[in-house]
PDB file of C-alpha atoms in Angstrom:
ATOM      1  CA  MET A1371     -13.206 -27.857 -30.918  1.00 91.00           C
ATOM      2  CA  ARG A1372     -14.055 -24.686 -29.018  1.00 95.00           C
ATOM      3  CA  LYS A1373     -11.385 -22.868 -27.045  1.00 97.00           C
ATOM      4  CA  LEU A1374     -11.556 -22.943 -23.232  1.00 97.00           C
ATOM      5  CA  ALA A1375      -9.954 -19.958 -21.532  1.00 98.00           C
ATOM      6  CA  ILE A1376      -9.580 -19.520 -17.791  1.00 98.00           C
ATOM      7  CA  THR A1377      -9.743 -15.864 -16.808  1.00 97.00           C
ATOM      8  CA  GLN A1378      -8.813 -15.211 -13.197  1.00 97.00           C
ATOM      9  CA  ASN A1379      -8.077 -12.287 -10.944  1.00 95.00           C
ATOM     10  CA  VAL A1380      -4.954 -13.159  -8.981  1.00 96.00           C
ATOM     11  CA  THR A1381      -2.642 -11.496  -6.467  1.00 96.00           C
ATOM     12  CA  VAL A1382       1.084 -11.044  -7.079  1.00 96.00           C
ATOM     13  CA  ASP A1383       1.706 -14.009  -4.760  1.00 94.00           C
ATOM     14  CA  GLY A1384      -0.633 -16.208  -6.802  1.00 93.00           C
ATOM     15  CA  SER A1385      -3.818 -16.320  -4.735  1.00 94.00           C
ATOM     16  CA  VAL A1386      -7.142 -16.442  -6.567  1.00 94.00           C
ATOM     17  CA  GLU A1387      -9.174 -16.807  -3.383  1.00 91.00           C
ATOM     18  CA  MET A1388     -10.528 -13.532  -2.037  1.00 88.00           C
ATOM     19  CA  LEU A1389      -9.812 -13.649   1.694  1.00 90.00           C
ATOM     20  CA  THR A1390      -9.122  -9.907   1.935  1.00 89.00           C
ATOM     21  CA  ASP A1391     -10.311  -6.885  -0.056  1.00 87.00           C
ATOM     22  CA  TRP A1392      -7.706  -6.979  -2.855  1.00 87.00           C
ATOM     23  CA  PHE A1393     -10.430  -7.304  -5.508  1.00 84.00           C
ATOM     24  CA  SER A1394     -13.814  -5.718  -6.086  1.00 76.00           C
ATOM     25  CA  PRO A1395     -15.892  -6.590  -9.150  1.00 65.00           C
ATOM     26  CA  GLN A1396     -16.758  -2.968  -9.913  1.00 59.00           C
ATOM     27  CA  ASN A1397     -14.459  -0.623  -8.028  1.00 57.00           C
ATOM     28  CA  GLN A1398     -10.771  -1.041  -7.287  1.00 51.00           C
ATOM     29  CA  GLN A1399     -10.551   1.483  -4.434  1.00 58.00           C
ATOM     30  CA  GLY A1400     -10.923   4.455  -6.762  1.00 63.00           C
ATOM     31  CA  ALA A1401      -8.358   3.284  -9.337  1.00 72.00           C
ATOM     32  CA  ASP A1402      -8.899   4.174 -12.990  1.00 83.00           C
ATOM     33  CA  MET A1403     -10.297   0.913 -14.354  1.00 84.00           C
ATOM     34  CA  GLY A1404     -11.395   2.175 -17.785  1.00 87.00           C
ATOM     35  CA  ASP A1405      -8.688   0.324 -19.693  1.00 91.00           C
ATOM     36  CA  VAL A1406      -9.283  -2.880 -17.699  1.00 91.00           C
ATOM     37  CA  LEU A1407     -13.016  -2.729 -18.457  1.00 89.00           C
ATOM     38  CA  GLU A1408     -12.215  -2.144 -22.129  1.00 92.00           C
ATOM     39  CA  GLU A1409     -10.119  -5.333 -22.127  1.00 92.00           C
ATOM     40  CA  ILE A1410     -12.859  -7.263 -20.327  1.00 91.00           C
ATOM     41  CA  ARG A1411     -15.400  -6.136 -22.954  1.00 91.00           C
ATOM     42  CA  ARG A1412     -12.988  -7.187 -25.708  1.00 92.00           C
ATOM     43  CA  GLN A1413     -12.666 -10.640 -24.164  1.00 93.00           C
ATOM     44  CA  ASP A1414     -16.450 -10.858 -23.621  1.00 91.00           C
ATOM     45  CA  SER A1415     -17.062 -10.143 -27.306  1.00 90.00           C
ATOM     46  CA  ALA A1416     -14.963 -13.199 -28.218  1.00 93.00           C
ATOM     47  CA  SER A1417     -16.952 -15.568 -25.978  1.00 95.00           C
ATOM     48  CA  ASP A1418     -20.511 -16.809 -25.926  1.00 94.00           C
ATOM     49  CA  ALA A1419     -20.312 -19.263 -23.026  1.00 96.00           C
ATOM     50  CA  LEU A1420     -19.470 -18.732 -19.371  1.00 97.00           C
ATOM     51  CA  LEU A1421     -18.513 -21.811 -17.375  1.00 98.00           C
ATOM     52  CA  LEU A1422     -18.892 -21.679 -13.597  1.00 98.00           C
ATOM     53  CA  GLY A1423     -18.895 -23.952 -10.598  1.00 96.00           C
ATOM     54  CA  ARG A1424     -21.954 -23.880  -8.361  1.00 96.00           C
ATOM     55  CA  ARG A1425     -20.555 -21.590  -5.645  1.00 95.00           C
ATOM     56  CA  THR A1426     -19.294 -18.947  -8.086  1.00 95.00           C
ATOM     57  CA  PHE A1427     -22.531 -19.231 -10.075  1.00 97.00           C
ATOM     58  CA  GLU A1428     -24.598 -18.622  -6.940  1.00 96.00           C
ATOM     59  CA  ASP A1429     -22.369 -15.672  -5.988  1.00 93.00           C
ATOM     60  CA  PHE A1430     -22.774 -14.171  -9.482  1.00 94.00           C
ATOM     61  CA  ARG A1431     -26.539 -14.852  -9.511  1.00 95.00           C
ATOM     62  CA  GLY A1432     -26.924 -13.147  -6.141  1.00 94.00           C
ATOM     63  CA  TYR A1433     -24.973 -10.063  -7.197  1.00 92.00           C
ATOM     64  CA  TRP A1434     -24.978  -9.191 -10.903  1.00 92.00           C
ATOM     65  CA  PRO A1435     -28.712  -9.291 -11.726  1.00 91.00           C
ATOM     66  CA  LEU A1436     -29.260  -6.733  -8.938  1.00 91.00           C
ATOM     67  CA  GLN A1437     -26.817  -4.202 -10.436  1.00 89.00           C
ATOM     68  CA  THR A1438     -29.321  -1.911 -12.152  1.00 89.00           C
ATOM     69  CA  ASP A1439     -26.897   1.016 -12.544  1.00 88.00           C
ATOM     70  CA  ASP A1440     -23.866  -0.977 -13.737  1.00 86.00           C
ATOM     71  CA  THR A1441     -21.935   1.023 -16.316  1.00 85.00           C
ATOM     72  CA  SER A1442     -19.154  -1.566 -16.685  1.00 84.00           C
ATOM     73  CA  GLY A1443     -21.093  -3.695 -19.185  1.00 87.00           C
ATOM     74  CA  ILE A1444     -20.608  -6.805 -17.063  1.00 90.00           C
ATOM     75  CA  THR A1445     -24.275  -7.069 -16.044  1.00 91.00           C
ATOM     76  CA  ALA A1446     -25.409  -6.725 -19.667  1.00 91.00           C
ATOM     77  CA  TYR A1447     -22.934  -9.392 -20.768  1.00 93.00           C
ATOM     78  CA  LEU A1448     -24.005 -11.802 -18.025  1.00 94.00           C
ATOM     79  CA  ASP A1449     -27.673 -11.278 -18.897  1.00 94.00           C
ATOM     80  CA  GLN A1450     -27.155 -12.418 -22.497  1.00 94.00           C
ATOM     81  CA  VAL A1451     -24.302 -14.960 -22.366  1.00 95.00           C
ATOM     82  CA  SER A1452     -25.016 -18.685 -22.144  1.00 96.00           C
ATOM     83  CA  LYS A1453     -24.062 -19.712 -18.628  1.00 97.00           C
ATOM     84  CA  TYR A1454     -23.107 -23.300 -17.808  1.00 97.00           C
ATOM     85  CA  VAL A1455     -22.948 -24.267 -14.146  1.00 98.00           C
ATOM     86  CA  VAL A1456     -21.266 -27.518 -13.171  1.00 97.00           C
ATOM     87  CA  SER A1457     -23.080 -28.912 -10.153  1.00 96.00           C
ATOM     88  CA  GLY A1458     -24.184 -32.213  -8.721  1.00 94.00           C
ATOM     89  CA  THR A1459     -26.708 -30.542  -6.407  1.00 95.00           C
ATOM     90  CA  LEU A1460     -28.235 -27.603  -8.296  1.00 95.00           C
ATOM     91  CA  THR A1461     -31.280 -28.490 -10.393  1.00 92.00           C
ATOM     92  CA  ASP A1462     -32.924 -25.144 -11.196  1.00 93.00           C
ATOM     93  CA  PRO A1463     -30.425 -22.383 -11.983  1.00 95.00           C
ATOM     94  CA  ARG A1464     -33.043 -19.576 -11.621  1.00 94.00           C
ATOM     95  CA  TRP A1465     -31.091 -17.262 -13.946  1.00 95.00           C
ATOM     96  CA  GLY A1466     -31.838 -16.733 -17.639  1.00 94.00           C
ATOM     97  CA  ASN A1467     -29.686 -18.464 -20.255  1.00 96.00           C
ATOM     98  CA  SER A1468     -28.321 -20.872 -17.637  1.00 97.00           C
ATOM     99  CA  THR A1469     -27.836 -24.618 -18.027  1.00 96.00           C
ATOM    100  CA  VAL A1470     -26.885 -27.035 -15.262  1.00 97.00           C
ATOM    101  CA  LEU A1471     -24.236 -29.598 -16.207  1.00 97.00           C
ATOM    102  CA  SER A1472     -24.787 -32.337 -13.629  1.00 96.00           C
ATOM    103  CA  GLY A1473     -22.485 -35.091 -14.861  1.00 95.00           C
ATOM    104  CA  ASP A1474     -18.780 -35.635 -14.381  1.00 96.00           C
ATOM    105  CA  PRO A1475     -17.186 -32.159 -14.682  1.00 97.00           C
ATOM    106  CA  VAL A1476     -14.399 -33.243 -17.042  1.00 97.00           C
ATOM    107  CA  GLU A1477     -16.801 -35.133 -19.311  1.00 97.00           C
ATOM    108  CA  GLU A1478     -19.302 -32.245 -19.317  1.00 97.00           C
ATOM    109  CA  VAL A1479     -16.632 -29.665 -20.205  1.00 97.00           C
ATOM    110  CA  THR A1480     -15.155 -31.947 -22.874  1.00 97.00           C
ATOM    111  CA  ALA A1481     -18.621 -32.274 -24.437  1.00 97.00           C
ATOM    112  CA  LEU A1482     -19.194 -28.511 -24.238  1.00 96.00           C
ATOM    113  CA  LYS A1483     -15.892 -27.845 -26.000  1.00 96.00           C
ATOM    114  CA  ALA A1484     -16.800 -30.359 -28.725  1.00 96.00           C
ATOM    115  CA  ARG A1485     -20.092 -28.677 -29.643  1.00 92.00           C
ATOM    116  CA  ASP A1486     -20.166 -27.202 -33.118  1.00 81.00           C
ATOM    117  CA  GLY A1487     -19.889 -23.494 -33.702  1.00 74.00           C
ATOM    118  CA  GLY A1488     -19.770 -20.908 -31.054  1.00 83.00           C
ATOM    119  CA  LYS A1489     -17.095 -18.662 -29.734  1.00 93.00           C
ATOM    120  CA  GLU A1490     -14.779 -19.148 -26.766  1.00 96.00           C
ATOM    121  CA  ILE A1491     -15.832 -20.688 -23.469  1.00 97.00           C
ATOM    122  CA  VAL A1492     -14.594 -18.727 -20.460  1.00 98.00           C
ATOM    123  CA  LEU A1493     -14.225 -20.106 -16.948  1.00 98.00           C
ATOM    124  CA  THR A1494     -13.781 -17.590 -14.148  1.00 96.00           C
ATOM    125  CA  GLY A1495     -13.665 -17.992 -10.383  1.00 92.00           C
ATOM    126  CA  SER A1496     -14.771 -21.565  -9.706  1.00 95.00           C
ATOM    127  CA  ILE A1497     -11.396 -22.725  -8.419  1.00 95.00           C
ATOM    128  CA  THR A1498     -12.456 -26.341  -7.796  1.00 95.00           C
ATOM    129  CA  LEU A1499     -13.752 -26.623 -11.363  1.00 97.00           C
ATOM    130  CA  ALA A1500     -10.659 -24.800 -12.654  1.00 97.00           C
ATOM    131  CA  HIS A1501      -8.437 -27.347 -10.908  1.00 96.00           C
ATOM    132  CA  ALA A1502     -10.377 -30.224 -12.512  1.00 96.00           C
ATOM    133  CA  VAL A1503     -10.129 -28.885 -16.081  1.00 97.00           C
ATOM    134  CA  ILE A1504      -6.482 -27.883 -15.636  1.00 96.00           C
ATOM    135  CA  ALA A1505      -5.601 -31.373 -14.369  1.00 95.00           C
ATOM    136  CA  ALA A1506      -7.504 -32.903 -17.317  1.00 96.00           C
ATOM    137  CA  GLY A1507      -5.557 -30.787 -19.835  1.00 95.00           C
ATOM    138  CA  LEU A1508      -8.677 -29.069 -21.204  1.00 97.00           C
ATOM    139  CA  VAL A1509      -7.477 -25.456 -20.914  1.00 97.00           C
ATOM    140  CA  ASP A1510      -6.369 -23.704 -24.103  1.00 97.00           C
ATOM    141  CA  GLU A1511      -5.495 -20.340 -22.572  1.00 97.00           C
ATOM    142  CA  TYR A1512      -4.816 -18.842 -19.145  1.00 98.00           C
ATOM    143  CA  ARG A1513      -5.668 -15.144 -18.675  1.00 98.00           C
ATOM    144  CA  MET A1514      -4.484 -13.753 -15.387  1.00 97.00           C
ATOM    145  CA  PHE A1515      -5.346 -10.251 -14.261  1.00 96.00           C
ATOM    146  CA  VAL A1516      -2.582  -9.810 -11.680  1.00 97.00           C
ATOM    147  CA  HIS A1517      -3.513  -7.298  -8.978  1.00 95.00           C
ATOM    148  CA  PRO A1518      -0.792  -5.319  -7.168  1.00 94.00           C
ATOM    149  CA  ALA A1519      -1.443  -6.948  -3.807  1.00 94.00           C
ATOM    150  CA  VAL A1520       0.015  -9.747  -1.700  1.00 96.00           C
ATOM    151  CA  GLN A1521      -2.483 -11.752   0.323  1.00 95.00           C
ATOM    152  CA  GLY A1522      -0.067 -14.259   1.837  1.00 94.00           C
ATOM    153  CA  ARG A1523      -2.564 -17.112   1.797  1.00 94.00           C
ATOM    154  CA  GLY A1524      -5.438 -18.593  -0.180  1.00 94.00           C
ATOM    155  CA  ARG A1525      -5.986 -21.131  -2.916  1.00 94.00           C
ATOM    156  CA  ARG A1526      -3.946 -20.889  -6.101  1.00 94.00           C
ATOM    157  CA  LEU A1527      -4.961 -21.156  -9.753  1.00 94.00           C
ATOM    158  CA  PHE A1528      -3.033 -24.359 -10.354  1.00 92.00           C
ATOM    159  CA  PRO A1529      -3.741 -27.496  -8.305  1.00 88.00           C
ATOM    160  CA  GLU A1530      -1.154 -28.427  -5.680  1.00 87.00           C
ATOM    161  CA  GLY A1531       1.551 -30.580  -7.284  1.00 90.00           C
ATOM    162  CA  HIS A1532       0.332 -30.014 -10.857  1.00 90.00           C
ATOM    163  CA  GLU A1533       3.018 -29.113 -13.360  1.00 90.00           C
ATOM    164  CA  ILE A1534       2.850 -27.620 -16.817  1.00 89.00           C
ATOM    165  CA  PRO A1535       6.470 -27.827 -17.986  1.00 85.00           C
ATOM    166  CA  ARG A1536       6.221 -24.903 -20.381  1.00 93.00           C
ATOM    167  CA  LEU A1537       3.699 -22.179 -21.112  1.00 96.00           C
ATOM    168  CA  ARG A1538       3.896 -19.894 -24.128  1.00 97.00           C
ATOM    169  CA  LEU A1539       3.370 -16.178 -23.466  1.00 98.00           C
ATOM    170  CA  LEU A1540       0.656 -14.856 -25.782  1.00 98.00           C
ATOM    171  CA  ALA A1541       0.526 -11.294 -24.480  1.00 97.00           C
ATOM    172  CA  ALA A1542       1.254  -9.104 -21.490  1.00 98.00           C
ATOM    173  CA  ARG A1543      -0.258  -5.729 -20.763  1.00 98.00           C
ATOM    174  CA  THR A1544      -0.055  -3.195 -17.942  1.00 97.00           C
ATOM    175  CA  PHE A1545      -3.098  -1.106 -17.000  1.00 95.00           C
ATOM    176  CA  ARG A1546      -3.255   2.334 -15.381  1.00 93.00           C
ATOM    177  CA  SER A1547      -4.443   0.793 -12.095  1.00 91.00           C
ATOM    178  CA  GLY A1548      -1.236  -1.251 -11.781  1.00 93.00           C
ATOM    179  CA  ILE A1549      -3.057  -4.457 -12.719  1.00 94.00           C
ATOM    180  CA  THR A1550      -1.316  -6.505 -15.390  1.00 97.00           C
ATOM    181  CA  LEU A1551      -2.827  -9.037 -17.776  1.00 98.00           C
ATOM    182  CA  GLN A1552      -0.722 -12.073 -18.591  1.00 98.00           C
ATOM    183  CA  ARG A1553      -2.023 -14.453 -21.243  1.00 98.00           C
ATOM    184  CA  TYR A1554      -0.477 -17.914 -21.645  1.00 98.00           C
ATOM    185  CA  ALA A1555      -1.178 -21.065 -23.627  1.00 97.00           C
ATOM    186  CA  PRO A1556       0.214 -24.554 -23.114  1.00 95.00           C
ATOM    187  CA  ALA A1557       3.387 -24.826 -25.228  1.00 90.00           C
TER     188      ALA A1557
END
């Protein structure tokens, strides 16, 4: 069974929804992001599948392929990785290496995890899809890049009322920008 990791950018107060400018995909208001990008590339090298909901997929598709001078490596990774978009309405993804998963999200992700071979599957953004796979118990690891900001509102990583009695800390790291990475697995 393949590992499913959720990687999210999150504020100190737990918001993953970007309602203010606490996160930028390429530039954190002039902060030194070299060590963060190094960690992202390390994580990318361990995965060969990106799992997205339709809205996040469309946001990515409308932004990343247009970044012709991207030195972060994110555009290159997204060009080559197998992208799986969970959607009941999208039929033609119009982005290379993309597959639409149009069935029940939990069943589709369960089937994707069960496929032979392959590296990790990473879900990012896609909070509605994240809530569904969290509630179904399909997540093997949570990777939270915690940004030094408080937004005071917005949707959270974990669905309202959902409990995970105990998580096991896998690693914690502080970056020069003040961002921290916290990695957890279900205990």
